[in-house]
CSV table of N, CA and C in Angstrom, one decimal:
chain,number,residue,atom,x,y,z
V,1,MET,N,-26.7,-4.2,0.5
V,1,MET,CA,-27.3,-4.1,-0.9
V,1,MET,C,-27.3,-2.6,-1.3
V,2,ALA,N,-27.6,-1.7,-0.4
V,2,ALA,CA,-27.6,-0.3,-0.8
V,2,ALA,C,-26.2,0.2,-1.1
V,3,ALA,N,-25.2,-0.3,-0.5
V,3,ALA,CA,-23.8,0.1,-0.8
V,3,ALA,C,-23.5,-0.3,-2.2
V,4,PHE,N,-23.9,-1.5,-2.6
V,4,PHE,CA,-23.6,-2.0,-3.9
V,4,PHE,C,-24.3,-1.2,-5.0
V,5,ILE,N,-25.5,-0.8,-4.7
V,5,ILE,CA,-26.3,0.1,-5.7
V,5,ILE,C,-25.6,1.5,-5.8
V,6,ALA,N,-25.1,2.0,-4.7
V,6,ALA,CA,-24.4,3.3,-4.7
V,6,ALA,C,-23.1,3.1,-5.5
V,7,PHE,N,-22.4,1.9,-5.3
V,7,PHE,CA,-21.2,1.7,-6.0
V,7,PHE,C,-21.5,1.6,-7.6
V,8,ILE,N,-22.5,0.9,-8.0
V,8,ILE,CA,-22.8,0.8,-9.4
V,8,ILE,C,-23.1,2.2,-10.0
V,9,ILE,N,-23.9,3.0,-9.3
V,9,ILE,CA,-24.2,4.4,-9.8
V,9,ILE,C,-23.0,5.2,-9.9
V,10,MET,N,-22.1,5.2,-8.8
V,10,MET,CA,-20.9,6.0,-8.9
V,10,MET,C,-20.0,5.5,-9.9
V,11,PHE,N,-19.8,4.2,-10.1
V,11,PHE,CA,-18.9,3.7,-11.0
V,11,PHE,C,-19.3,3.9,-12.5
V,12,VAL,N,-20.5,3.7,-12.8
V,12,VAL,CA,-21.0,3.9,-14.1
V,12,VAL,C,-21.1,5.4,-14.4
V,13,GLY,N,-21.4,6.2,-13.5
V,13,GLY,CA,-21.4,7.7,-13.7
V,13,GLY,C,-20.0,8.2,-13.9
V,14,GLY,N,-19.1,7.7,-13.2
V,14,GLY,CA,-17.7,8.1,-13.4
V,14,GLY,C,-17.2,7.7,-14.8
V,15,ILE,N,-17.5,6.5,-15.2
V,15,ILE,CA,-17.1,6.0,-16.5
V,15,ILE,C,-17.7,6.9,-17.6
V,16,TYR,N,-19.0,7.2,-17.4
V,16,TYR,CA,-19.7,8.1,-18.3
V,16,TYR,C,-19.0,9.5,-18.4
V,17,LEU,N,-18.6,10.0,-17.2
V,17,LEU,CA,-18.0,11.4,-17.2
V,17,LEU,C,-16.6,11.3,-17.9
V,18,LEU,N,-15.9,10.2,-17.7
V,18,LEU,CA,-14.6,10.0,-18.4
V,18,LEU,C,-14.8,10.0,-19.9
V,19,GLY,N,-15.8,9.4,-20.4
V,19,GLY,CA,-16.0,9.4,-21.9
V,19,GLY,C,-16.6,10.7,-22.4
V,20,ALA,N,-17.5,11.3,-21.6
V,20,ALA,CA,-18.1,12.6,-22.0
V,20,ALA,C,-17.1,13.7,-22.0
V,21,ALA,N,-16.0,13.6,-21.3
V,21,ALA,CA,-15.0,14.7,-21.2
V,21,ALA,C,-14.4,15.0,-22.6
V,22,PHE,N,-14.3,14.0,-23.4
V,22,PHE,CA,-13.6,14.2,-24.7
V,22,PHE,C,-14.5,14.9,-25.7
V,23,SER,N,-15.8,14.9,-25.5
V,23,SER,CA,-16.7,15.5,-26.5
V,23,SER,C,-17.1,17.0,-26.1
V,24,LEU,N,-16.6,17.4,-24.9
V,24,LEU,CA,-16.9,18.8,-24.5
V,24,LEU,C,-15.9,19.8,-25.1
V,25,SER,N,-16.4,21.0,-25.3
V,25,SER,CA,-15.5,22.0,-25.8
V,25,SER,C,-14.8,22.8,-24.7
V,26,ALA,N,-15.4,22.8,-23.5
V,26,ALA,CA,-14.9,23.5,-22.4
V,26,ALA,C,-14.9,22.6,-21.2
V,27,PHE,N,-14.0,22.9,-20.2
V,27,PHE,CA,-13.9,22.2,-19.0
V,27,PHE,C,-13.7,20.7,-19.2
V,28,GLN,N,-12.9,20.3,-20.2
V,28,GLN,CA,-12.6,18.9,-20.4
V,28,GLN,C,-11.8,18.3,-19.3
V,29,ALA,N,-10.8,19.0,-18.8
V,29,ALA,CA,-9.9,18.4,-17.7
V,29,ALA,C,-10.7,18.3,-16.4
V,30,LEU,N,-11.6,19.3,-16.1
V,30,LEU,CA,-12.3,19.2,-14.9
V,30,LEU,C,-13.3,18.1,-14.9
V,31,VAL,N,-14.0,17.8,-16.0
V,31,VAL,CA,-14.9,16.7,-16.1
V,31,VAL,C,-14.2,15.4,-16.0
V,32,PHE,N,-13.1,15.3,-16.7
V,32,PHE,CA,-12.3,14.1,-16.7
V,32,PHE,C,-11.8,13.7,-15.3
V,33,ILE,N,-11.3,14.7,-14.6
V,33,ILE,CA,-10.8,14.5,-13.2
V,33,ILE,C,-11.9,14.2,-12.3
V,34,LEU,N,-13.1,14.8,-12.5
V,34,LEU,CA,-14.3,14.5,-11.7
V,34,LEU,C,-14.7,13.0,-11.9
V,35,GLY,N,-14.6,12.6,-13.1
V,35,GLY,CA,-15.0,11.2,-13.4
V,35,GLY,C,-13.9,10.2,-12.8
V,36,LEU,N,-12.7,10.6,-12.9
V,36,LEU,CA,-11.6,9.8,-12.3
V,36,LEU,C,-11.8,9.7,-10.8
V,37,LEU,N,-12.1,10.8,-10.1
V,37,LEU,CA,-12.4,10.7,-8.7
V,37,LEU,C,-13.6,9.9,-8.3
V,38,LEU,N,-14.6,10.0,-9.1
V,38,LEU,CA,-15.8,9.3,-8.9
V,38,LEU,C,-15.6,7.8,-9.0
V,39,VAL,N,-14.9,7.3,-10.0
V,39,VAL,CA,-14.5,5.9,-10.1
V,39,VAL,C,-13.7,5.5,-9.0
V,40,SER,N,-12.7,6.3,-8.6
V,40,SER,CA,-11.9,5.9,-7.4
V,40,SER,C,-12.6,5.8,-6.1
V,41,ALA,N,-13.6,6.8,-5.9
V,41,ALA,CA,-14.4,6.7,-4.7
V,41,ALA,C,-15.3,5.5,-4.7
V,42,ALA,N,-15.8,5.1,-5.8
V,42,ALA,CA,-16.7,3.9,-5.9
V,42,ALA,C,-15.9,2.7,-5.6
V,43,MET,N,-14.6,2.6,-6.1
V,43,MET,CA,-13.8,1.4,-5.8
V,43,MET,C,-13.4,1.4,-4.3
V,44,ALA,N,-13.2,2.6,-3.7
V,44,ALA,CA,-12.8,2.6,-2.3
V,44,ALA,C,-14.0,2.3,-1.4
V,45,LEU,N,-15.2,2.7,-1.8
V,45,LEU,CA,-16.4,2.3,-1.1
V,45,LEU,C,-16.6,0.8,-1.1
V,46,LEU,N,-16.4,0.2,-2.3
V,46,LEU,CA,-16.6,-1.3,-2.4
V,46,LEU,C,-15.6,-2.0,-1.5
V,47,MET,N,-14.4,-1.6,-1.5
V,47,MET,CA,-13.3,-2.3,-0.8
V,47,MET,C,-13.4,-2.1,0.7
V,48,ARG,N,-14.1,-1.0,1.2
V,48,ARG,CA,-14.2,-0.8,2.6
V,48,ARG,C,-15.4,-1.5,3.2
V,49,GLN,N,-16.2,-2.2,2.5
V,49,GLN,CA,-17.4,-2.9,3.0
V,49,GLN,C,-16.9,-4.1,3.8
V,50,GLY,N,-17.6,-4.3,4.9
V,50,GLY,CA,-17.3,-5.4,5.8
V,50,GLY,C,-17.7,-6.7,5.1
V,51,GLY,N,-16.9,-7.7,5.4
V,51,GLY,CA,-17.2,-9.1,4.9
V,51,GLY,C,-16.6,-9.3,3.6
V,52,SER,N,-15.8,-8.4,3.1
V,52,SER,CA,-15.1,-8.6,1.8
V,52,SER,C,-13.7,-9.3,2.1
V,53,ALA,N,-13.2,-9.8,1.0
V,53,ALA,CA,-11.9,-10.5,1.2
V,53,ALA,C,-10.7,-9.6,1.1
V,54,THR,N,-11.0,-8.3,1.1
V,54,THR,CA,-9.9,-7.3,1.0
V,54,THR,C,-9.2,-7.0,2.4
V,55,ARG,N,-9.9,-7.4,3.5
V,55,ARG,CA,-9.3,-7.1,4.8
V,55,ARG,C,-8.4,-8.2,5.2
V,56,ARG,N,-7.4,-7.9,6.0
V,56,ARG,CA,-6.4,-8.9,6.4
V,56,ARG,C,-7.0,-9.9,7.4
V,57,SER,N,-8.0,-9.6,8.1
V,57,SER,CA,-8.6,-10.5,9.1
V,57,SER,C,-9.5,-11.5,8.4
V,58,ASN,N,-9.8,-11.2,7.1
V,58,ASN,CA,-10.7,-12.1,6.4
V,58,ASN,C,-10.2,-12.4,5.0
V,59,ASN,N,-8.9,-12.7,4.9
V,59,ASN,CA,-8.3,-13.0,3.6
V,59,ASN,C,-8.4,-14.5,3.3
V,60,TRP,N,-8.1,-14.9,2.1
V,60,TRP,CA,-8.3,-16.2,1.6
V,60,TRP,C,-7.3,-17.2,2.2
V,61,SER,N,-6.0,-16.7,2.3
V,61,SER,CA,-4.9,-17.6,2.7
V,61,SER,C,-4.8,-17.7,4.2
V,62,GLN,N,-5.4,-16.8,5.0
V,62,GLN,CA,-5.3,-16.8,6.5
V,62,GLN,C,-3.9,-16.7,7.0
V,63,ASP,N,-3.0,-16.0,6.3
V,63,ASP,CA,-1.6,-15.9,6.7
V,63,ASP,C,-1.3,-14.8,7.7
V,64,SER,N,-2.3,-13.9,8.0
V,64,SER,CA,-2.0,-12.8,8.8
V,64,SER,C,-2.2,-13.1,10.3
């Protein structure tokens, strides 16, 4: 549950930074890249959690 809360905070914070980058007068690229990295890290955190269907040993088709 704590990992999901961390995911939500990182994901929403990254989306906020992506949007806020366009209203800044300085450091637009830096804030945009930081937001992009934060969203990517949140998605990686969610996909690495045990028990998810993203692992080969626990996929839906059981072909592996």
